[in-house]
Short mmCIF file of C-alpha atoms in Angstrom, two decimals:
data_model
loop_
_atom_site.label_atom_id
_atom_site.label_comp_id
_atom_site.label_asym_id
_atom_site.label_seq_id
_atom_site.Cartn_x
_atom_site.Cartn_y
_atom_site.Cartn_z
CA UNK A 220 3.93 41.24 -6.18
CA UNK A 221 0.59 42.90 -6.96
CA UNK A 222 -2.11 41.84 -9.41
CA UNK A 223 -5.21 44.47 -10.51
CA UNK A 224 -7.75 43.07 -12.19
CA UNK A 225 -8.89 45.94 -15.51
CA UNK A 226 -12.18 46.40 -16.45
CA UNK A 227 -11.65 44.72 -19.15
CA UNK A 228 -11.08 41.41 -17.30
CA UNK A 229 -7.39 41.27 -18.47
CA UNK A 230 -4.81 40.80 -15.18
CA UNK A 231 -2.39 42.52 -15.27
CA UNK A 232 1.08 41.74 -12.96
CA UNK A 233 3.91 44.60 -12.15
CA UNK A 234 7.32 42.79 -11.74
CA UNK A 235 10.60 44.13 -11.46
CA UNK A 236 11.92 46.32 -14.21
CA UNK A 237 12.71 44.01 -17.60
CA UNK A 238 10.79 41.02 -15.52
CA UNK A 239 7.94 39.08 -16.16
CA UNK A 240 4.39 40.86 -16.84
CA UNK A 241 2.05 38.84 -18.36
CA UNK A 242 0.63 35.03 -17.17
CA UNK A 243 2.77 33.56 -20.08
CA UNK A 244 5.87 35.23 -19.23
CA UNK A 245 5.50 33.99 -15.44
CA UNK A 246 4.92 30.27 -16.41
CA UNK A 247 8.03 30.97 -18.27
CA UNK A 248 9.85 32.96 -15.83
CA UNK A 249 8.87 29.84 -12.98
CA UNK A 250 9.02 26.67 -15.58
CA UNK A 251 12.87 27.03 -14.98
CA UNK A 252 13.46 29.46 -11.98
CA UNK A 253 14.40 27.36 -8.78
CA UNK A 254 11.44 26.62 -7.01
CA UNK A 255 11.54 27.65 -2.94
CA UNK A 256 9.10 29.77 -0.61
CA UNK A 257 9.02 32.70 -2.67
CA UNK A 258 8.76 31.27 -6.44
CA UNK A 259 5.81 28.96 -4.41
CA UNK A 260 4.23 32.55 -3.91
CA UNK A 261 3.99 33.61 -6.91
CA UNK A 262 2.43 30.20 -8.55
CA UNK A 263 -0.92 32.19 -7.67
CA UNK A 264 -0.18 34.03 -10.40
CA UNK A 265 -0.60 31.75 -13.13
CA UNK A 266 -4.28 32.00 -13.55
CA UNK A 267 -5.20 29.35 -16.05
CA UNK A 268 -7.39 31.41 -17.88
CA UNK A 269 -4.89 34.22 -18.84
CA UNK A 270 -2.72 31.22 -19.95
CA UNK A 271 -2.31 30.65 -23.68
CA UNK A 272 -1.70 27.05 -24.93
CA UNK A 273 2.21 27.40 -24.42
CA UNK A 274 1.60 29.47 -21.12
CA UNK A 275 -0.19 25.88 -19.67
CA UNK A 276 2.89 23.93 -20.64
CA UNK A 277 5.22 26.06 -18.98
CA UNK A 278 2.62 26.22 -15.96
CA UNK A 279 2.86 22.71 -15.53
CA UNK A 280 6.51 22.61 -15.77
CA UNK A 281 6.74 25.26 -12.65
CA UNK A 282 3.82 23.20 -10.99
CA UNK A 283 6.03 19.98 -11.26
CA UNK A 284 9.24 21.69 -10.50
CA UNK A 285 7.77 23.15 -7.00
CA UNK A 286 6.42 19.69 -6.67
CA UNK A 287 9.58 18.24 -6.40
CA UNK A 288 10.78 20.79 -3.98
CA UNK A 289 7.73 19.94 -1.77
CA UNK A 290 8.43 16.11 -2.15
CA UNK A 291 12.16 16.99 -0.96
CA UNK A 292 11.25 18.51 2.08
CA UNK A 293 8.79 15.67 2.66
CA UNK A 294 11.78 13.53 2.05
CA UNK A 295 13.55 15.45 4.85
CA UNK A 296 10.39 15.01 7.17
CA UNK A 297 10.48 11.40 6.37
CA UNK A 298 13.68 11.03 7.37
CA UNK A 299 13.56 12.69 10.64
CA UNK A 300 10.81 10.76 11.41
CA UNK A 301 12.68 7.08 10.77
CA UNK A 302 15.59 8.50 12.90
CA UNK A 303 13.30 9.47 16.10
CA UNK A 304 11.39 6.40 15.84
CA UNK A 305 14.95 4.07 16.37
CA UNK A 306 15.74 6.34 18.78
CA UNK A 307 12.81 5.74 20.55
CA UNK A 308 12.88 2.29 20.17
CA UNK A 309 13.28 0.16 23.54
CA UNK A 310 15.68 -1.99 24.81
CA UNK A 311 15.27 -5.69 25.18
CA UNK A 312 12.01 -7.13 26.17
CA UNK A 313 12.55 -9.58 22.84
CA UNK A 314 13.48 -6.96 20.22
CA UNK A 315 16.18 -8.39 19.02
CA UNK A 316 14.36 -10.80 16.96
CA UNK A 317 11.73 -8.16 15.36
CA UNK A 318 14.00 -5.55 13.74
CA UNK A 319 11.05 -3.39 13.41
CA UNK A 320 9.95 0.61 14.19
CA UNK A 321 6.82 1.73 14.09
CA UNK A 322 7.26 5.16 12.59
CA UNK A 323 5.08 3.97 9.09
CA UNK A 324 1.98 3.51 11.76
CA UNK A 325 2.50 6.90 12.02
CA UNK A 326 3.11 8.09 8.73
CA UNK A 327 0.27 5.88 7.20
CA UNK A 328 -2.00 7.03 9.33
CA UNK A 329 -1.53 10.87 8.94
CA UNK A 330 -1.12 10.43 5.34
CA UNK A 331 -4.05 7.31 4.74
CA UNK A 332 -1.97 5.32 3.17
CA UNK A 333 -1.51 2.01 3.61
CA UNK A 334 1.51 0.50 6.08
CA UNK A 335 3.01 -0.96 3.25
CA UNK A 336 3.12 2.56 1.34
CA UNK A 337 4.16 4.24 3.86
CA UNK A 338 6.91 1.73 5.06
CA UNK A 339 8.44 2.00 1.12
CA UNK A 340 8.06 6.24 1.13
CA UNK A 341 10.41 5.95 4.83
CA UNK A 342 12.62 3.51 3.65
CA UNK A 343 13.37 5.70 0.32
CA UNK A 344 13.34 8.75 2.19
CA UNK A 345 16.51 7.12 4.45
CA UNK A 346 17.97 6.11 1.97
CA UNK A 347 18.22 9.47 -0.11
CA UNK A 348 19.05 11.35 3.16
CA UNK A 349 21.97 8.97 3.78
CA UNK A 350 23.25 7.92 1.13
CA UNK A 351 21.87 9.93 -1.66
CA UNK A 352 22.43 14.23 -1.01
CA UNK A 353 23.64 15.08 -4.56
CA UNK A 354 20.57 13.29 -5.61
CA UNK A 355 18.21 15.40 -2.86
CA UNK A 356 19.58 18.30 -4.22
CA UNK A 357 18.08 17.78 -7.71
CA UNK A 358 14.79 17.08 -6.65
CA UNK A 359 14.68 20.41 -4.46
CA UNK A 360 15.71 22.19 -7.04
CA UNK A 361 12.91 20.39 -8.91
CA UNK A 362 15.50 19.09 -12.04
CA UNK A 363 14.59 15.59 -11.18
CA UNK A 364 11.16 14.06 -10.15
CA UNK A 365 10.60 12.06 -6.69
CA UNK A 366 10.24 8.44 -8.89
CA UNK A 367 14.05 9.54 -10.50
CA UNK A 368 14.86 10.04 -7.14
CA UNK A 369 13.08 6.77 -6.01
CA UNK A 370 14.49 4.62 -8.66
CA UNK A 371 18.34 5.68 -7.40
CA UNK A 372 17.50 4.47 -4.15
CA UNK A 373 15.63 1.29 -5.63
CA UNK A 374 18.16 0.20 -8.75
CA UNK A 375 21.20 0.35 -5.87
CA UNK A 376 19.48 -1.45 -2.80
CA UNK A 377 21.52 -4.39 -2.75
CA UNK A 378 25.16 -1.93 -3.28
CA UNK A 379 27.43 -1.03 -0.61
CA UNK A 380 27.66 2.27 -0.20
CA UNK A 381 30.36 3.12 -1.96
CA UNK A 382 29.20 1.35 -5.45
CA UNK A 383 26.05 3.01 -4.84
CA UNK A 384 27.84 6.37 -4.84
CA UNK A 385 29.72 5.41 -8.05
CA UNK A 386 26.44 4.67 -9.50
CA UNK A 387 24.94 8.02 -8.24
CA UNK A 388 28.12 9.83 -9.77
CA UNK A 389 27.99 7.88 -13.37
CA UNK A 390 23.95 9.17 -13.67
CA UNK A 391 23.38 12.03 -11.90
CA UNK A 392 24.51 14.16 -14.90
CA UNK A 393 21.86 13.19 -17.52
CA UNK A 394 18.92 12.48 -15.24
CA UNK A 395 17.40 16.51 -15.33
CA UNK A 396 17.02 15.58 -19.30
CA UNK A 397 15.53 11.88 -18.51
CA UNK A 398 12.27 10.71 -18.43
CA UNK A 399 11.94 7.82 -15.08
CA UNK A 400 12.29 5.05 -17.77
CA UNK A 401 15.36 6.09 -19.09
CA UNK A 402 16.38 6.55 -15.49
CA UNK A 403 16.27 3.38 -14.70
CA UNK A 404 17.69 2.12 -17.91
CA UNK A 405 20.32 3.84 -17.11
CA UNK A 406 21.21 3.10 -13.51
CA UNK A 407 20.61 -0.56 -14.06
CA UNK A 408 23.31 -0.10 -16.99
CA UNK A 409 25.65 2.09 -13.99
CA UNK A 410 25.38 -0.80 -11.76
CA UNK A 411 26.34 -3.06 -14.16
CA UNK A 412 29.72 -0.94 -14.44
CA UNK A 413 30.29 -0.23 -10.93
CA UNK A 414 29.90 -3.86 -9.73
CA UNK A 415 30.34 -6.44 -12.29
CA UNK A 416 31.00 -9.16 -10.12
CA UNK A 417 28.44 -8.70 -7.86
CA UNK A 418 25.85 -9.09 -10.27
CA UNK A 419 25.17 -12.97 -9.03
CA UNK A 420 25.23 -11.78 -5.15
CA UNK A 421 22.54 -9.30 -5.91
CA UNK A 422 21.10 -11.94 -7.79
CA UNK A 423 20.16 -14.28 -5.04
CA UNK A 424 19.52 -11.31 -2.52
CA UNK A 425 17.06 -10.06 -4.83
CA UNK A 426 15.73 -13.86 -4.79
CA UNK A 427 14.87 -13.64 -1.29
CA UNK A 428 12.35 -10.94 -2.13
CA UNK A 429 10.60 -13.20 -4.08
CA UNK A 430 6.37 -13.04 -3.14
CA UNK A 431 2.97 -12.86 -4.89
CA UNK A 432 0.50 -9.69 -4.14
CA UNK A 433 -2.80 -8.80 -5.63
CA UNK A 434 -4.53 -5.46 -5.58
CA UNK A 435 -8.73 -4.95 -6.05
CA UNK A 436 -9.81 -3.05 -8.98
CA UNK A 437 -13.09 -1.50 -10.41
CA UNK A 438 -16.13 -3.75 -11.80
CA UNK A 439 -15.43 -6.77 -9.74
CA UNK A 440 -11.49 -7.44 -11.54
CA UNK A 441 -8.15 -7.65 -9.81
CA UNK A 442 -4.57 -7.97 -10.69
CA UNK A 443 -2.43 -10.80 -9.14
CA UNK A 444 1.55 -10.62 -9.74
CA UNK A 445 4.22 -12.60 -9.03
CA UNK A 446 7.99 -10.55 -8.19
CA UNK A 447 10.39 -14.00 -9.10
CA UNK A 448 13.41 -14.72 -10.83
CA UNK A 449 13.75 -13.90 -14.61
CA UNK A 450 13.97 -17.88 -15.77
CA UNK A 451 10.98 -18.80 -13.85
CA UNK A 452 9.28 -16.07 -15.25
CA UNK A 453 10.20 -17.11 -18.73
CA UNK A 454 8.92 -20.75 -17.68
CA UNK A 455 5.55 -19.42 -16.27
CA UNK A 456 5.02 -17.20 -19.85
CA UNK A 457 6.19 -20.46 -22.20
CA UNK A 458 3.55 -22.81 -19.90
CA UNK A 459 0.72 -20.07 -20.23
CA UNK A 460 1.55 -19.77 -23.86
CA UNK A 461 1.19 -23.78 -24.62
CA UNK A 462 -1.55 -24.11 -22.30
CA UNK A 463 -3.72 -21.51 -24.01
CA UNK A 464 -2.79 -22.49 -27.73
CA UNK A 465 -4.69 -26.07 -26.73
CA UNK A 466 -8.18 -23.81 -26.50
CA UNK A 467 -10.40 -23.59 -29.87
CA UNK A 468 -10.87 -20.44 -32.23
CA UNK A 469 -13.94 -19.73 -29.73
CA UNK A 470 -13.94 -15.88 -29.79
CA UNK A 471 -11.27 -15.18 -26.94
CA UNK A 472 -8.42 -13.00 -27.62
CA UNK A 473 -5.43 -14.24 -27.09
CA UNK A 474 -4.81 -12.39 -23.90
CA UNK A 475 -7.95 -13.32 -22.26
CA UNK A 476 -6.77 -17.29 -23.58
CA UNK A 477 -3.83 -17.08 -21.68
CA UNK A 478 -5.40 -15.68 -18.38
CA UNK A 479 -7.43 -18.47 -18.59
CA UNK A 480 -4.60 -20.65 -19.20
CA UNK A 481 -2.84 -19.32 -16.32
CA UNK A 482 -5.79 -19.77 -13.79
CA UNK A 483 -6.40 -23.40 -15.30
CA UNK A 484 -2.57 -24.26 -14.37
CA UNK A 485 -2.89 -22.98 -10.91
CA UNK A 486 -6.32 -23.69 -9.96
CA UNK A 487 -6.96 -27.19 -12.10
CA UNK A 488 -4.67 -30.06 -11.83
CA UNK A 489 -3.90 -32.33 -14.28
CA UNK A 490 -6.18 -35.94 -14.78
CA UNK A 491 -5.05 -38.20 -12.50
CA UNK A 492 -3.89 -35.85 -9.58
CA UNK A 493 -4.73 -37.30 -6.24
CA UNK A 494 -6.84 -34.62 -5.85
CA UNK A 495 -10.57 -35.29 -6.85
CA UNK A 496 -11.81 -34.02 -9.97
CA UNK A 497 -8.02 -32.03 -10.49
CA UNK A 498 -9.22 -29.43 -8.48
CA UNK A 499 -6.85 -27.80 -6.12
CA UNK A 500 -6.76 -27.66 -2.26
CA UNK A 501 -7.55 -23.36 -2.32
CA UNK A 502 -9.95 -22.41 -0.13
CA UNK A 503 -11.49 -19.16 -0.82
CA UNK A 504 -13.83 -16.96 1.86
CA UNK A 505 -16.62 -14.82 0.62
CA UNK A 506 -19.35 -13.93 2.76
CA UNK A 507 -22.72 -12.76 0.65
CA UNK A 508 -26.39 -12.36 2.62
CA UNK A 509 -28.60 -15.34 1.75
CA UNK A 510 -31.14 -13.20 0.20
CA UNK A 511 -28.54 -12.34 -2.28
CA UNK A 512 -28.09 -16.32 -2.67
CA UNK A 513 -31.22 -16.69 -3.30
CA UNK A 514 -31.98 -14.00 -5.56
CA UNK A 515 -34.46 -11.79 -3.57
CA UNK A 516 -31.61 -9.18 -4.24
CA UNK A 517 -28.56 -8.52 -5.93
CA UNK A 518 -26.47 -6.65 -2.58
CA UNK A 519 -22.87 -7.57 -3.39
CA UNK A 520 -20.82 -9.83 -1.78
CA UNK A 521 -17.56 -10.04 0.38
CA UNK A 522 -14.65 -12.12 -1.51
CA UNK A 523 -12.13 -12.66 0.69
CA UNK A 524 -8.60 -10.55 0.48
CA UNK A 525 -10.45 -8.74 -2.69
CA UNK A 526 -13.08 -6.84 -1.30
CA UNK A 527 -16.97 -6.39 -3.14
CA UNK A 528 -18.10 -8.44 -5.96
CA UNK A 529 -21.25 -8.37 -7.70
CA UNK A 530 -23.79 -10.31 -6.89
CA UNK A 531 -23.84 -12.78 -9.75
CA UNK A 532 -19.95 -13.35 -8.73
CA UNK A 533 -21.39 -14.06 -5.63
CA UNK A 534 -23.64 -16.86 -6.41
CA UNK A 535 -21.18 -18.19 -8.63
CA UNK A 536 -18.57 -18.75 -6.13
CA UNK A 537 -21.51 -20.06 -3.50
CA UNK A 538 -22.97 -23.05 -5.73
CA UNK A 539 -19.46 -23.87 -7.64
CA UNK A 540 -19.00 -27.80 -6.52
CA UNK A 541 -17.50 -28.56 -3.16
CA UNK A 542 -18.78 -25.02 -1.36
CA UNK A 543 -18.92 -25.31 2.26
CA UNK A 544 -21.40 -22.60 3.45
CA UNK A 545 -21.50 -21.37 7.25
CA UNK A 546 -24.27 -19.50 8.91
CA UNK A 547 -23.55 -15.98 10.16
CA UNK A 548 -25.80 -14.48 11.81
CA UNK A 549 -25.89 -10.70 11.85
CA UNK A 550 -27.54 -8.08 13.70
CA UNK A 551 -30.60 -6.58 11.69
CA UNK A 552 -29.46 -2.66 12.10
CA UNK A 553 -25.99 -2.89 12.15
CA UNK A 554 -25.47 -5.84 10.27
CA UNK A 555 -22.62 -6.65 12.87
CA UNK A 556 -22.10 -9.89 13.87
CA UNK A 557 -24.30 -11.29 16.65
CA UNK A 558 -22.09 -11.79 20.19
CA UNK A 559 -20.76 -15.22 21.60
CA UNK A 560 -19.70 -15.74 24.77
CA UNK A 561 -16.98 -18.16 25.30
CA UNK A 562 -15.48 -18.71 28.68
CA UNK A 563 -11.74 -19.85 28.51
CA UNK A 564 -8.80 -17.74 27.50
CA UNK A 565 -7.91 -19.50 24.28
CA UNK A 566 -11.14 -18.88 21.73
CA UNK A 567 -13.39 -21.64 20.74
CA UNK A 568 -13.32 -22.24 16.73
CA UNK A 569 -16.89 -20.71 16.78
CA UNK A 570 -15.44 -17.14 18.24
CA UNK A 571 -12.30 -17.46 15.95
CA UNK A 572 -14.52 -17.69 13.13
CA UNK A 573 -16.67 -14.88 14.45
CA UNK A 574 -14.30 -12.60 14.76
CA UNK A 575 -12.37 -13.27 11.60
CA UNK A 576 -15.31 -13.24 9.82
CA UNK A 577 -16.61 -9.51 11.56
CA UNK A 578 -13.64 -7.57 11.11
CA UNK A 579 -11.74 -9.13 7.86
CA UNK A 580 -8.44 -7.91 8.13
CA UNK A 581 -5.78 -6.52 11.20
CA UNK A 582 -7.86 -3.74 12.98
CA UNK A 583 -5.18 -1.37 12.56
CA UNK A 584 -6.24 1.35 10.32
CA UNK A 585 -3.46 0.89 7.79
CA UNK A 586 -3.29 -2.59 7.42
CA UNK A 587 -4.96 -5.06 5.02
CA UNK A 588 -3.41 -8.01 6.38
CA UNK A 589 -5.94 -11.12 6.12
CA UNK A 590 -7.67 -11.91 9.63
CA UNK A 591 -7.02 -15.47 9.60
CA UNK A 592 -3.19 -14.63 9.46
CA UNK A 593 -3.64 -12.32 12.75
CA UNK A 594 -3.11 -13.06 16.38
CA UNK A 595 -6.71 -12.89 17.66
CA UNK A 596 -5.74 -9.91 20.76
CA UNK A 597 -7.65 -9.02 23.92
CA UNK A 598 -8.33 -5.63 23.77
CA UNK A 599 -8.87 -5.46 27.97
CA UNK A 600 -6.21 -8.17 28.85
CA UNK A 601 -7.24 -11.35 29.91
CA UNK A 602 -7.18 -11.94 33.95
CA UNK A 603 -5.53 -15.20 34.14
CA UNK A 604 -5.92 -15.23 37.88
CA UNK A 605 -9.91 -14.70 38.15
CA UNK A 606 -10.88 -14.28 34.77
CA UNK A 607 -14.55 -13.21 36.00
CA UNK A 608 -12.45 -10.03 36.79
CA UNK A 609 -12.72 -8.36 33.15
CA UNK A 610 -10.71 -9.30 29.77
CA UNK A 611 -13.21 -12.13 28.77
CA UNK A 612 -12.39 -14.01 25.66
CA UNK A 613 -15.75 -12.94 24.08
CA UNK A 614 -15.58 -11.26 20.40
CA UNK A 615 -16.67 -7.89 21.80
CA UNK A 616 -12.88 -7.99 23.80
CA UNK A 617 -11.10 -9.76 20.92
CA UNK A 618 -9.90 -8.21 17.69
CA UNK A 619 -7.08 -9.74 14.99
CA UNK A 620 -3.87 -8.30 14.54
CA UNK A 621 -0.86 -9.10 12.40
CA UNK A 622 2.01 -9.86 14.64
CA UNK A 623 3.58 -6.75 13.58
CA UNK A 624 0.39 -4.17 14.98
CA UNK A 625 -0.08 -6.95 18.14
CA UNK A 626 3.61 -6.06 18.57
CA UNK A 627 3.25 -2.29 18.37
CA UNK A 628 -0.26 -2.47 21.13
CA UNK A 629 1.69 -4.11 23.81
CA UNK A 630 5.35 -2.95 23.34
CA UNK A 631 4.98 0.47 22.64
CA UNK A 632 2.60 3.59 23.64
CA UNK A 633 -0.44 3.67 21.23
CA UNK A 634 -3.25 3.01 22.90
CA UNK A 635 -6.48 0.91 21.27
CA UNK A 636 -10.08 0.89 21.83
CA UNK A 637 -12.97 -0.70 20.04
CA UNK A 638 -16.72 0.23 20.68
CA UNK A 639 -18.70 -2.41 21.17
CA UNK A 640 -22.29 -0.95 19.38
CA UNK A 641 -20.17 0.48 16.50
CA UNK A 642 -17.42 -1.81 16.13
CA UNK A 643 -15.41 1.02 15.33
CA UNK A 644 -11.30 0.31 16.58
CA UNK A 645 -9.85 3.47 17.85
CA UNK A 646 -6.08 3.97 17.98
CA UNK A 647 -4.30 6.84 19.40
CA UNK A 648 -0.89 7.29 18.62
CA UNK A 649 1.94 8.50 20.95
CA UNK A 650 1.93 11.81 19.22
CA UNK A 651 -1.62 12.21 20.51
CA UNK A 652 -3.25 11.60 17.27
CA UNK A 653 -6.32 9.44 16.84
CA UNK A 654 -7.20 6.92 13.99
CA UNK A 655 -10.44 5.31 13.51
CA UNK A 656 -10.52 1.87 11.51
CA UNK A 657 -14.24 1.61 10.64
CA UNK A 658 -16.25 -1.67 10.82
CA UNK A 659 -17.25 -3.60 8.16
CA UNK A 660 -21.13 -5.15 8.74
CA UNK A 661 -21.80 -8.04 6.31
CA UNK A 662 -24.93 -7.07 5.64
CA UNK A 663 -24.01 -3.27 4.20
CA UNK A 664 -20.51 -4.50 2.20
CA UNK A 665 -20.80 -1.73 -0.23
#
């Protein structure tokens, strides 16, 4: 295709006879032509500035429809990926009892997303390739979107395969007119009719699942959430709701009443708990520069499994009653934390706390796993048989990792370094690839 630009500043395109001239007429011509290599061409086309008002809808239609072919192929790559990683997988040497791959190390890295991402974007991508074609189809021909397409995979998890087909078969039909709500409306409706009776075996499947998460946000907020079964949902909202129609007409809205209700449940026990005061046994970690605590400046501090808070948070947490504070002391340039040097393979409580404290989380570039759930791993390996020989238990040779990455730097081929001035962990994958997990010095948390 060709495109001259007038002196008039009007662009004009030269199709085939009867085709598509103008911008409009291409966003219409692509909004419902099959997307593929060549329609992907001619997107260039659709100059947003030639567009009239309905030429931009029908832009974004072809923009979304060669999205989904894009997120097919990546579905295909995805796929591929899963498969070579199993194949790859070795034999014995205590495998049986992690039924694990390490192709989302991979994949999180290249993309930067976290393991936890990128585990959920291979397991749907599997599960479409296997069991799902008709449904891969759709989405490369961009009639469906990749969260249609996720939610098939999703609704039917706990199906055999051949429910999950009949479920596939019963909605395939509408979904290019759904939106992903009525997607899943539906599905959860076709499960329903393929497997009636297997409604309470899901049931207590899905109960295994159960877990709480919680994700940072902006301006020093979070969101915690709880995945649990429907009654003790119901339960939870009925005790929130009582708890926070005890508090006064006090200028809270009633959401922000029964947050408050919520975290008093959980956090304050009732009069008369063996607990003194009612409070709770939860210990929560922030780390904050004492000139901070004292007000000299307002640098933000570390909470814990959140990430920054302001400093005012900070110095609420650090004089609330019952605070136990511990000295860290930090290098002045790097704000790293300053070396130990224990002697015995196991680490002291000092260097455990030293190196929790330093690097957080895992060490592995995807992960956000806490450090004080990690293995604490020598990096050179410990000489059990003259340990003056190297591999010194020291927090410069010591890093945590989640059993999962500890598993994945001594069973498999990626390779891990961490330099000592920087603190910087470098991991190179099989494929060749390197990934840098940057430190995190206490006294620059920004």
């Amino acid at each position: 295709m060709q495109a001259t630009l007038l002196d008039h500043d009007e662009t004009e395109t030269t199709g085939p006879r009867g085709g598509p001239v103008t911008a409009d007429e291409w966003a219409a011509h692509l909004a419902t032509a099959v997307p593929g290599p060549q329609t992907a061409a001619m997107l260039g086309l659709l100059e947003r500035e030639q567009l009239s008002t309905t030429g931009r809808i029908d832009a974004l239609k072809a923009w979304e429809r060669h999205t989904s072919w894009i997120q097919a192929q990546q579905v295909g790559l995805l796929a591929d990926i899963e498969a070579d990683a199993l194949d790859a997988r070795p034999d014995g040497r205590g495998w049986a009892d992690y039924d694990w791959d390490f192709a989302c190390e991979d994949v999180a890295c290249a993309l930067k997303l976290s393991g936890n991402t990128a585990a959920e974007r291979l397991a749907v991508a599997t599960a479409l390739e296997g069991r799902f074609p008709t449904t891969v189809g759709l989405l490369e021909r961009g009639e469906i979107c990749y969260l249609q397409a996720k939610a098939v995979t999703e609704v039917t998890g706990t199906l055999d395969p051949e429910a999950a087909a009949r479920v596939e078969a019963m909605v395939l039909p509408k979904m290019p007119g759904q939106s992903v709500g009525q997607t899943r409306r539906a599905l959860n409706r076709a499960v329903l009719r393929a497997d009636p009776l297997g409604a309470e075996r899901r049931h207590r499947r899905r109960r295994e699942d159960r877990t709480i998460w919680h994700r940072a946000t902006e301006d020093g907020m979070a969101t915690w959430t709880a995945f649990l079964p429907t009654p003790q949902a119901a339960q939870l909202d009925a005790a929130v709701d009582a708890h926070a129609a005890t508090f006064g007409d006090d200028g809270r809205t009633l959401n922000q009443k029964r947050v408050d209700a919520l975290y008093d449940l959980v956090v304050n026990r009732p009069a008369g708990d063996a607990t003194p005061g009612g409070r709770s046994a939860a210990v929560v970690q922030m780390t904050v520069s004492l000139d901070t605590l004292i007000g000299a400046d307002e640098e933000p501090g570390h909470l814990k499994g959140y990430g920054p808070i302001s400093a005012t948070a900070a110095r609420e947490v650090a004089f609330a009653p019952g605070t136990i504070w511990r000295r860290l002391i930090t290098h002045p340039k790097t704000g790293l934390l300053v070396k130990t040097d224990p002697t015995t393979y196991k680490p002291t409580a000092e260097t455990q706390r030293h190196v929790t404290a330093r690097d957080m989380t895992c060490t592995f570039p995807s992960c956000q796993m806490p450090a004080h759930r990690c293995d604490l791993d020598h990096i050179q390996p410990f000489d059990h048989q003259d340990p003056q020989a190297g591999g010194a238990t020291e927090p410069d040779n010591l890093m945590p990792l989640c059993r999962r990455h500890h598993l994945l730097k001594h069973r498999t081929e990626w390779q891990v370094q961490r330099n000592p001035d920087t603190g910087a962990v470098t991991w190179t994958a099989p494929t060749g690839h390197t990934y840098t997990n940057p430190p995190q010095p206490l006294a620059h948390i920004t």
